[in-house]
PDB file of C-alpha atoms in Angstrom:
ATOM      1  CA  MET Z   1      15.659  30.399 -21.329  1.00  0.00           C
ATOM      2  CA  HIS Z   2      17.087  30.429 -17.906  1.00  0.00           C
ATOM      3  CA  MET Z   3      14.231  32.769 -16.855  1.00  0.00           C
ATOM      4  CA  THR Z   4      11.554  30.555 -18.254  1.00  0.00           C
ATOM      5  CA  SER Z   5      13.148  27.496 -16.327  1.00  0.00           C
ATOM      6  CA  ALA Z   6      13.380  29.686 -13.163  1.00  0.00           C
ATOM      7  CA  ALA Z   7       9.721  30.462 -13.571  1.00  0.00           C
ATOM      8  CA  THR Z   8       8.851  27.061 -13.892  1.00  0.00           C
ATOM      9  CA  THR Z   9      10.592  25.878 -11.190  1.00  0.00           C
ATOM     10  CA  VAL Z  10       9.144  28.582  -9.028  1.00  0.00           C
ATOM     11  CA  GLY Z  11       5.618  27.767 -10.162  1.00  0.00           C
ATOM     12  CA  SER Z  12       6.012  24.077  -9.567  1.00  0.00           C
ATOM     13  CA  SER Z  13       7.264  24.698  -6.087  1.00  0.00           C
ATOM     14  CA  VAL Z  14       4.224  26.861  -5.357  1.00  0.00           C
ATOM     15  CA  PHE Z  15       1.926  24.472  -6.966  1.00  0.00           C
ATOM     16  CA  LEU Z  16       3.447  21.371  -4.699  1.00  0.00           C
ATOM     17  CA  LYS Z  17       3.401  23.378  -1.580  1.00  0.00           C
ATOM     18  CA  ILE Z  18      -0.285  24.481  -1.880  1.00  0.00           C
ATOM     19  CA  LYS Z  19      -1.373  21.118  -2.919  1.00  0.00           C
ATOM     20  CA  SER Z  20       0.588  19.506  -0.099  1.00  0.00           C
ATOM     21  CA  ASP Z  21      -1.097  22.126   2.241  1.00  0.00           C
ATOM     22  CA  ILE Z  22      -4.478  21.289   1.003  1.00  0.00           C
ATOM     23  CA  ILE Z  23      -3.923  17.556   1.409  1.00  0.00           C
ATOM     24  CA  THR Z  24      -2.836  17.843   4.799  1.00  0.00           C
ATOM     25  CA  GLY Z  25      -5.684  20.378   6.120  1.00  0.00           C
ATOM     26  CA  ALA Z  26      -3.189  23.236   6.634  1.00  0.00           C
ATOM     27  CA  LEU Z  27      -5.454  24.831   4.262  1.00  0.00           C
ATOM     28  CA  LYS Z  28      -8.958  24.002   5.455  1.00  0.00           C
ATOM     29  CA  PRO Z  29     -11.776  22.589   3.394  1.00  0.00           C
ATOM     30  CA  GLY Z  30     -13.898  25.342   2.095  1.00  0.00           C
ATOM     31  CA  LYS Z  31     -11.425  28.034   2.941  1.00  0.00           C
ATOM     32  CA  LYS Z  32     -11.364  31.054   0.485  1.00  0.00           C
ATOM     33  CA  LEU Z  33      -7.865  31.443  -1.048  1.00  0.00           C
ATOM     34  CA  LYS Z  34      -7.258  35.246  -1.418  1.00  0.00           C
ATOM     35  CA  LEU Z  35      -4.675  35.920  -3.649  1.00  0.00           C
ATOM     36  CA  ASP Z  36      -3.326  38.774  -1.541  1.00  0.00           C
ATOM     37  CA  ALA Z  37      -2.752  36.754   1.615  1.00  0.00           C
ATOM     38  CA  LEU Z  38      -1.454  33.745  -0.304  1.00  0.00           C
ATOM     39  CA  LYS Z  39       0.974  36.284  -2.170  1.00  0.00           C
ATOM     40  CA  VAL Z  40       2.615  36.735   1.341  1.00  0.00           C
ATOM     41  CA  GLN Z  41       2.413  33.101   2.758  1.00  0.00           C
ATOM     42  CA  TYR Z  42       3.819  31.374  -0.223  1.00  0.00           C
ATOM     43  CA  SER Z  43       6.185  34.388  -1.396  1.00  0.00           C
ATOM     44  CA  ALA Z  44       4.750  34.064  -4.951  1.00  0.00           C
ATOM     45  CA  SER Z  45       3.424  36.607  -7.595  1.00  0.00           C
ATOM     46  CA  VAL Z  46      -0.257  36.876  -8.293  1.00  0.00           C
ATOM     47  CA  SER Z  47       0.291  35.580 -11.579  1.00  0.00           C
ATOM     48  CA  THR Z  48       2.143  32.594 -10.406  1.00  0.00           C
ATOM     49  CA  LEU Z  49      -0.765  32.257  -7.953  1.00  0.00           C
ATOM     50  CA  ARG Z  50      -3.338  32.452 -10.361  1.00  0.00           C
ATOM     51  CA  GLU Z  51      -1.658  29.868 -12.623  1.00  0.00           C
ATOM     52  CA  THR Z  52      -1.489  27.511  -9.738  1.00  0.00           C
ATOM     53  CA  LEU Z  53      -4.913  27.793  -8.611  1.00  0.00           C
ATOM     54  CA  ASN Z  54      -6.298  27.221 -11.958  1.00  0.00           C
ATOM     55  CA  ARG Z  55      -4.180  23.994 -12.335  1.00  0.00           C
ATOM     56  CA  LEU Z  56      -5.378  22.853  -8.832  1.00  0.00           C
ATOM     57  CA  ALA Z  57      -8.997  23.500  -9.986  1.00  0.00           C
ATOM     58  CA  SER Z  58      -8.160  21.254 -12.992  1.00  0.00           C
ATOM     59  CA  ASP Z  59      -6.887  18.480 -10.779  1.00  0.00           C
ATOM     60  CA  GLY Z  60      -9.936  18.916  -8.183  1.00  0.00           C
ATOM     61  CA  PHE Z  61      -8.035  20.254  -5.259  1.00  0.00           C
ATOM     62  CA  VAL Z  62      -9.640  23.599  -5.788  1.00  0.00           C
ATOM     63  CA  GLU Z  63     -13.237  25.049  -6.642  1.00  0.00           C
ATOM     64  CA  ALA Z  64     -13.711  27.999  -8.593  1.00  0.00           C
ATOM     65  CA  PRO Z  65     -17.439  28.653  -8.467  1.00  0.00           C
ATOM     66  CA  GLU Z  66     -18.562  30.374 -11.576  1.00  0.00           C
ATOM     67  CA  GLN Z  67     -15.216  32.185 -11.599  1.00  0.00           C
ATOM     68  CA  ARG Z  68     -15.744  33.935  -8.295  1.00  0.00           C
ATOM     69  CA  GLY Z  69     -12.223  33.376  -6.955  1.00  0.00           C
ATOM     70  CA  PHE Z  70     -10.931  30.097  -5.497  1.00  0.00           C
ATOM     71  CA  LEU Z  71     -11.846  27.873  -2.592  1.00  0.00           C
ATOM     72  CA  VAL Z  72      -9.998  24.732  -1.105  1.00  0.00           C
ATOM     73  CA  ARG Z  73     -12.355  21.891  -2.131  1.00  0.00           C
ATOM     74  CA  LYS Z  74     -15.100  20.803   0.191  1.00  0.00           C
ATOM     75  CA  MET Z  75     -15.504  17.362   2.027  1.00  0.00           C
ATOM     76  CA  SER Z  76     -18.399  15.204   2.546  1.00  0.00           C
ATOM     77  CA  ASN Z  77     -19.225  11.925   3.017  1.00  0.00           C
ATOM     78  CA  GLU Z  78     -20.547  11.373  -0.399  1.00  0.00           C
ATOM     79  CA  ASP Z  79     -17.275  12.514  -1.914  1.00  0.00           C
ATOM     80  CA  LEU Z  80     -15.186  10.274   0.033  1.00  0.00           C
ATOM     81  CA  ILE Z  81     -17.434   7.150  -0.892  1.00  0.00           C
ATOM     82  CA  GLU Z  82     -16.841   7.965  -4.444  1.00  0.00           C
ATOM     83  CA  LEU Z  83     -13.256   8.501  -3.908  1.00  0.00           C
ATOM     84  CA  SER Z  84     -12.980   5.087  -2.081  1.00  0.00           C
ATOM     85  CA  ASN Z  85     -15.178   3.217  -4.969  1.00  0.00           C
ATOM     86  CA  LEU Z  86     -12.750   4.980  -7.371  1.00  0.00           C
ATOM     87  CA  ARG Z  87      -9.776   3.829  -5.386  1.00  0.00           C
ATOM     88  CA  VAL Z  88     -11.205   0.087  -5.544  1.00  0.00           C
ATOM     89  CA  LEU Z  89     -11.632   0.271  -9.495  1.00  0.00           C
ATOM     90  CA  LEU Z  90      -8.396   1.635 -10.271  1.00  0.00           C
ATOM     91  CA  GLU Z  91      -6.195  -0.011  -7.501  1.00  0.00           C
ATOM     92  CA  CYS Z  92      -7.534  -3.609  -8.074  1.00  0.00           C
ATOM     93  CA  ALA Z  93      -7.189  -3.176 -11.842  1.00  0.00           C
ATOM     94  CA  ALA Z  94      -3.563  -1.751 -11.786  1.00  0.00           C
ATOM     95  CA  LEU Z  95      -2.596  -4.562  -9.240  1.00  0.00           C
ATOM     96  CA  LYS Z  96      -3.878  -7.282 -11.566  1.00  0.00           C
ATOM     97  CA  ALA Z  97      -1.795  -5.711 -14.542  1.00  0.00           C
ATOM     98  CA  SER Z  98       1.495  -5.140 -12.058  1.00  0.00           C
ATOM     99  CA  LEU Z  99       1.266  -8.924 -10.958  1.00  0.00           C
ATOM    100  CA  ALA Z 100       1.247  -9.801 -14.502  1.00  0.00           C
ATOM    101  CA  PHE Z 101       4.238  -7.690 -15.715  1.00  0.00           C
ATOM    102  CA  GLY Z 102       6.192  -6.868 -12.698  1.00  0.00           C
ATOM    103  CA  ASP Z 103       9.768  -8.191 -12.873  1.00  0.00           C
ATOM    104  CA  GLU Z 104      12.466  -8.688 -10.085  1.00  0.00           C
ATOM    105  CA  ASP Z 105      12.810  -4.578  -9.451  1.00  0.00           C
ATOM    106  CA  TRP Z 106       9.118  -4.602  -8.973  1.00  0.00           C
ATOM    107  CA  GLU Z 107       9.278  -7.363  -6.252  1.00  0.00           C
ATOM    108  CA  GLY Z 108      12.057  -5.568  -4.752  1.00  0.00           C
ATOM    109  CA  ASN Z 109      10.440  -2.044  -4.368  1.00  0.00           C
ATOM    110  CA  LEU Z 110       7.346  -3.802  -3.132  1.00  0.00           C
ATOM    111  CA  VAL Z 111       9.479  -5.661  -0.253  1.00  0.00           C
ATOM    112  CA  SER Z 112      11.276  -2.462   0.310  1.00  0.00           C
ATOM    113  CA  ALA Z 113       7.944  -0.327   0.566  1.00  0.00           C
ATOM    114  CA  HIS Z 114       6.194  -2.913   2.588  1.00  0.00           C
ATOM    115  CA  HIS Z 115       9.203  -3.145   5.222  1.00  0.00           C
ATOM    116  CA  LYS Z 116       9.363   0.596   5.663  1.00  0.00           C
ATOM    117  CA  LEU Z 117       5.395   0.795   6.462  1.00  0.00           C
ATOM    118  CA  ALA Z 118       5.314  -1.958   8.781  1.00  0.00           C
ATOM    119  CA  MET Z 119       8.304  -0.395  10.755  1.00  0.00           C
ATOM    120  CA  ILE Z 120       6.587   2.866  10.915  1.00  0.00           C
ATOM    121  CA  CYS Z 121       3.083   1.308  11.982  1.00  0.00           C
ATOM    122  CA  LYS Z 122       5.082  -0.896  14.640  1.00  0.00           C
ATOM    123  CA  LYS Z 123       6.675   2.263  15.958  1.00  0.00           C
ATOM    124  CA  ILE Z 124       3.442   4.028  16.316  1.00  0.00           C
ATOM    125  CA  MET Z 125       1.744   1.123  17.874  1.00  0.00           C
ATOM    126  CA  ASP Z 126       4.651   1.118  20.486  1.00  0.00           C
ATOM    127  CA  GLY Z 127       3.749   4.786  21.431  1.00  0.00           C
ATOM    128  CA  GLU Z 128       6.402   6.636  19.191  1.00  0.00           C
ATOM    129  CA  VAL Z 129       5.088   9.817  17.925  1.00  0.00           C
ATOM    130  CA  VAL Z 130       5.120   9.839  14.158  1.00  0.00           C
ATOM    131  CA  PRO Z 131       3.533  12.714  12.196  1.00  0.00           C
ATOM    132  CA  PRO Z 132       0.632  11.242  10.155  1.00  0.00           C
ATOM    133  CA  GLU Z 133       2.173  12.874   7.042  1.00  0.00           C
ATOM    134  CA  ARG Z 134       5.213  10.494   7.483  1.00  0.00           C
ATOM    135  CA  ARG Z 135       3.232   7.560   8.119  1.00  0.00           C
ATOM    136  CA  LEU Z 136       0.800   8.193   5.166  1.00  0.00           C
ATOM    137  CA  HIS Z 137       3.807   8.693   3.063  1.00  0.00           C
ATOM    138  CA  TYR Z 138       4.800   5.224   3.513  1.00  0.00           C
ATOM    139  CA  ASP Z 139       1.270   3.947   2.867  1.00  0.00           C
ATOM    140  CA  TRP Z 140       1.521   5.834  -0.549  1.00  0.00           C
ATOM    141  CA  GLU Z 141       4.775   4.256  -1.165  1.00  0.00           C
ATOM    142  CA  PHE Z 142       3.447   0.750  -0.442  1.00  0.00           C
ATOM    143  CA  HIS Z 143       0.294   1.064  -2.398  1.00  0.00           C
ATOM    144  CA  PHE Z 144       2.258   2.679  -5.361  1.00  0.00           C
ATOM    145  CA  ALA Z 145       4.674  -0.173  -5.264  1.00  0.00           C
ATOM    146  CA  LEU Z 146       1.857  -2.771  -5.647  1.00  0.00           C
ATOM    147  CA  VAL Z 147       0.815  -1.040  -9.071  1.00  0.00           C
ATOM    148  CA  ARG Z 148       3.586   0.558 -10.530  1.00  0.00           C
ATOM    149  CA  ALA Z 149       4.115  -2.248 -12.888  1.00  0.00           C
ATOM    150  CA  CYS Z 150       0.976  -1.765 -14.336  1.00  0.00           C
ATOM    151  CA  ASN Z 151       2.387  -0.434 -17.511  1.00  0.00           C
ATOM    152  CA  SER Z 152      -0.145   2.361 -17.776  1.00  0.00           C
ATOM    153  CA  ARG Z 153       1.129   5.906 -16.851  1.00  0.00           C
ATOM    154  CA  HIS Z 154      -2.241   7.388 -17.336  1.00  0.00           C
ATOM    155  CA  MET Z 155      -3.814   4.874 -14.636  1.00  0.00           C
ATOM    156  CA  ILE Z 156      -0.937   5.787 -12.534  1.00  0.00           C
ATOM    157  CA  ALA Z 157      -1.593   9.436 -12.780  1.00  0.00           C
ATOM    158  CA  VAL Z 158      -5.414   9.041 -12.228  1.00  0.00           C
ATOM    159  CA  PHE Z 159      -4.780   6.666  -9.110  1.00  0.00           C
ATOM    160  CA  GLN Z 160      -2.257   9.088  -7.744  1.00  0.00           C
ATOM    161  CA  ASN Z 161      -4.895  11.837  -7.824  1.00  0.00           C
ATOM    162  CA  VAL Z 162      -7.597   9.948  -6.295  1.00  0.00           C
ATOM    163  CA  TYR Z 163      -5.304   8.713  -3.797  1.00  0.00           C
ATOM    164  CA  GLU Z 164      -4.166  12.262  -2.587  1.00  0.00           C
ATOM    165  CA  LYS Z 165      -7.730  13.315  -2.392  1.00  0.00           C
ATOM    166  CA  TYR Z 166      -8.643  10.161  -0.152  1.00  0.00           C
ATOM    167  CA  ILE Z 167      -5.789  10.456   1.843  1.00  0.00           C
ATOM    168  CA  GLY Z 168      -6.795  14.305   2.621  1.00  0.00           C
ATOM    169  CA  TYR Z 169      -9.733  12.672   4.421  1.00  0.00           C
ATOM    170  CA  GLN Z 170      -7.675  10.721   6.755  1.00  0.00           C
ATOM    171  CA  LEU Z 171      -5.365  13.770   7.490  1.00  0.00           C
ATOM    172  CA  VAL Z 172      -8.112  16.127   8.196  1.00  0.00           C
ATOM    173  CA  LEU Z 173     -10.356  13.557  10.214  1.00  0.00           C
ATOM    174  CA  ARG Z 174      -7.218  12.320  12.052  1.00  0.00           C
ATOM    175  CA  ASN Z 175      -8.532   8.763  12.240  1.00  0.00           C
ATOM    176  CA  TYR Z 176      -6.333   5.698  11.405  1.00  0.00           C
ATOM    177  CA  ARG Z 177      -6.739   1.967  11.642  1.00  0.00           C
ATOM    178  CA  TRP Z 178      -2.949   1.398  12.576  1.00  0.00           C
ATOM    179  CA  ALA Z 179      -3.014  -2.450  13.918  1.00  0.00           C
ATOM    180  CA  LYS Z 180      -5.841  -3.727  11.482  1.00  0.00           C
ATOM    181  CA  ALA Z 181      -4.192  -1.708   8.494  1.00  0.00           C
ATOM    182  CA  LEU Z 182      -0.747  -3.392   9.471  1.00  0.00           C
ATOM    183  CA  GLU Z 183      -2.414  -6.810   9.280  1.00  0.00           C
ATOM    184  CA  GLU Z 184      -4.222  -6.234   6.061  1.00  0.00           C
ATOM    185  CA  HIS Z 185      -1.214  -4.887   4.472  1.00  0.00           C
ATOM    186  CA  GLN Z 186       0.855  -7.937   5.153  1.00  0.00           C
ATOM    187  CA  LEU Z 187      -1.702 -10.342   3.561  1.00  0.00           C
ATOM    188  CA  ILE Z 188      -1.840  -8.339   0.632  1.00  0.00           C
ATOM    189  CA  PHE Z 189       1.774  -8.140   0.442  1.00  0.00           C
ATOM    190  CA  GLU Z 190       1.980 -11.950   0.678  1.00  0.00           C
ATOM    191  CA  ALA Z 191      -0.472 -12.561  -2.102  1.00  0.00           C
ATOM    192  CA  ALA Z 192       1.186  -9.927  -4.500  1.00  0.00           C
ATOM    193  CA  LEU Z 193       4.567 -11.720  -4.104  1.00  0.00           C
ATOM    194  CA  ALA Z 194       2.811 -15.166  -4.737  1.00  0.00           C
ATOM    195  CA  ARG Z 195       1.351 -13.338  -7.921  1.00  0.00           C
ATOM    196  CA  ASP Z 196      -1.981 -14.487  -6.778  1.00  0.00           C
ATOM    197  CA  ALA Z 197      -4.137 -11.754  -8.541  1.00  0.00           C
ATOM    198  CA  GLU Z 198      -7.609 -13.079  -7.392  1.00  0.00           C
ATOM    199  CA  VAL Z 199      -6.556 -13.187  -3.686  1.00  0.00           C
ATOM    200  CA  ALA Z 200      -4.601 -10.224  -3.685  1.00  0.00           C
ATOM    201  CA  THR Z 201      -7.241  -7.769  -5.266  1.00  0.00           C
ATOM    202  CA  ASP Z 202     -10.061  -9.314  -2.987  1.00  0.00           C
ATOM    203  CA  LEU Z 203      -7.895  -8.258  -0.161  1.00  0.00           C
ATOM    204  CA  LEU Z 204      -7.225  -5.104  -1.483  1.00  0.00           C
ATOM    205  CA  LYS Z 205     -10.770  -4.454  -2.044  1.00  0.00           C
ATOM    206  CA  SER Z 206     -11.740  -5.610   1.434  1.00  0.00           C
ATOM    207  CA  HIS Z 207      -8.627  -3.334   2.968  1.00  0.00           C
ATOM    208  CA  LEU Z 208     -10.326  -0.302   1.300  1.00  0.00           C
ATOM    209  CA  HIS Z 209     -14.033  -1.141   2.186  1.00  0.00           C
ATOM    210  CA  LYS Z 210     -12.850  -1.260   5.705  1.00  0.00           C
ATOM    211  CA  SER Z 211     -10.671   2.023   5.593  1.00  0.00           C
ATOM    212  CA  LEU Z 212     -13.731   3.688   4.194  1.00  0.00           C
ATOM    213  CA  SER Z 213     -16.498   2.211   6.852  1.00  0.00           C
ATOM    214  CA  PHE Z 214     -14.077   3.215   9.495  1.00  0.00           C
ATOM    215  CA  SER Z 215     -13.511   6.745   8.329  1.00  0.00           C
ATOM    216  CA  LEU Z 216     -17.541   7.177   7.781  1.00  0.00           C
ATOM    217  CA  VAL Z 217     -18.010   5.940  11.367  1.00  0.00           C
ATOM    218  CA  ALA Z 218     -15.157   8.176  12.985  1.00  0.00           C
ATOM    219  CA  ASN Z 219     -16.703  11.083  10.932  1.00  0.00           C
TER     220      ASN Z 219
END
């Protein structure tokens, strides 16, 4: 039992590390993932790596073309547009449900998440050097706080998967809308606290469309 538990822990650690390196661009889009090299880089066995890459392929972070090895998922404008459209559908639906079901704990988490995101954005705008991964961690916390009370773990799981792929584009392209995003998040936050589902979802939809347009132009 102990050995199984340890193996599971190692496998989960390797899975999270490789997925993180794909999202942040440390492993470049289209890069061939060779087991021998990964074995050294991640200090993992070939069996663990093979299982990890199969899991990542199932989640859409890795491609396995006709079973001829593994590649980091490729990027394209078409894929980015599709991910953005999925975010709009999922996040707006989840936000509406979250506003209906959210309690005082949900409100408290949202206030905290918005405060942390606003502070990190202001630091960046004041010239402080903040790793993009850190800023986007707080972005995730805010967007997750908005929808976490939607009462659907399946919707949350799919949303997280789409969000992580979408954010991978921003981390690889290195393009962000600090000032505008700060203003838009503030308006979404205020509408959410007011439980105004129509305004909150309209603002969220506009925010996501503007973020997509900026990424496509910058790309």
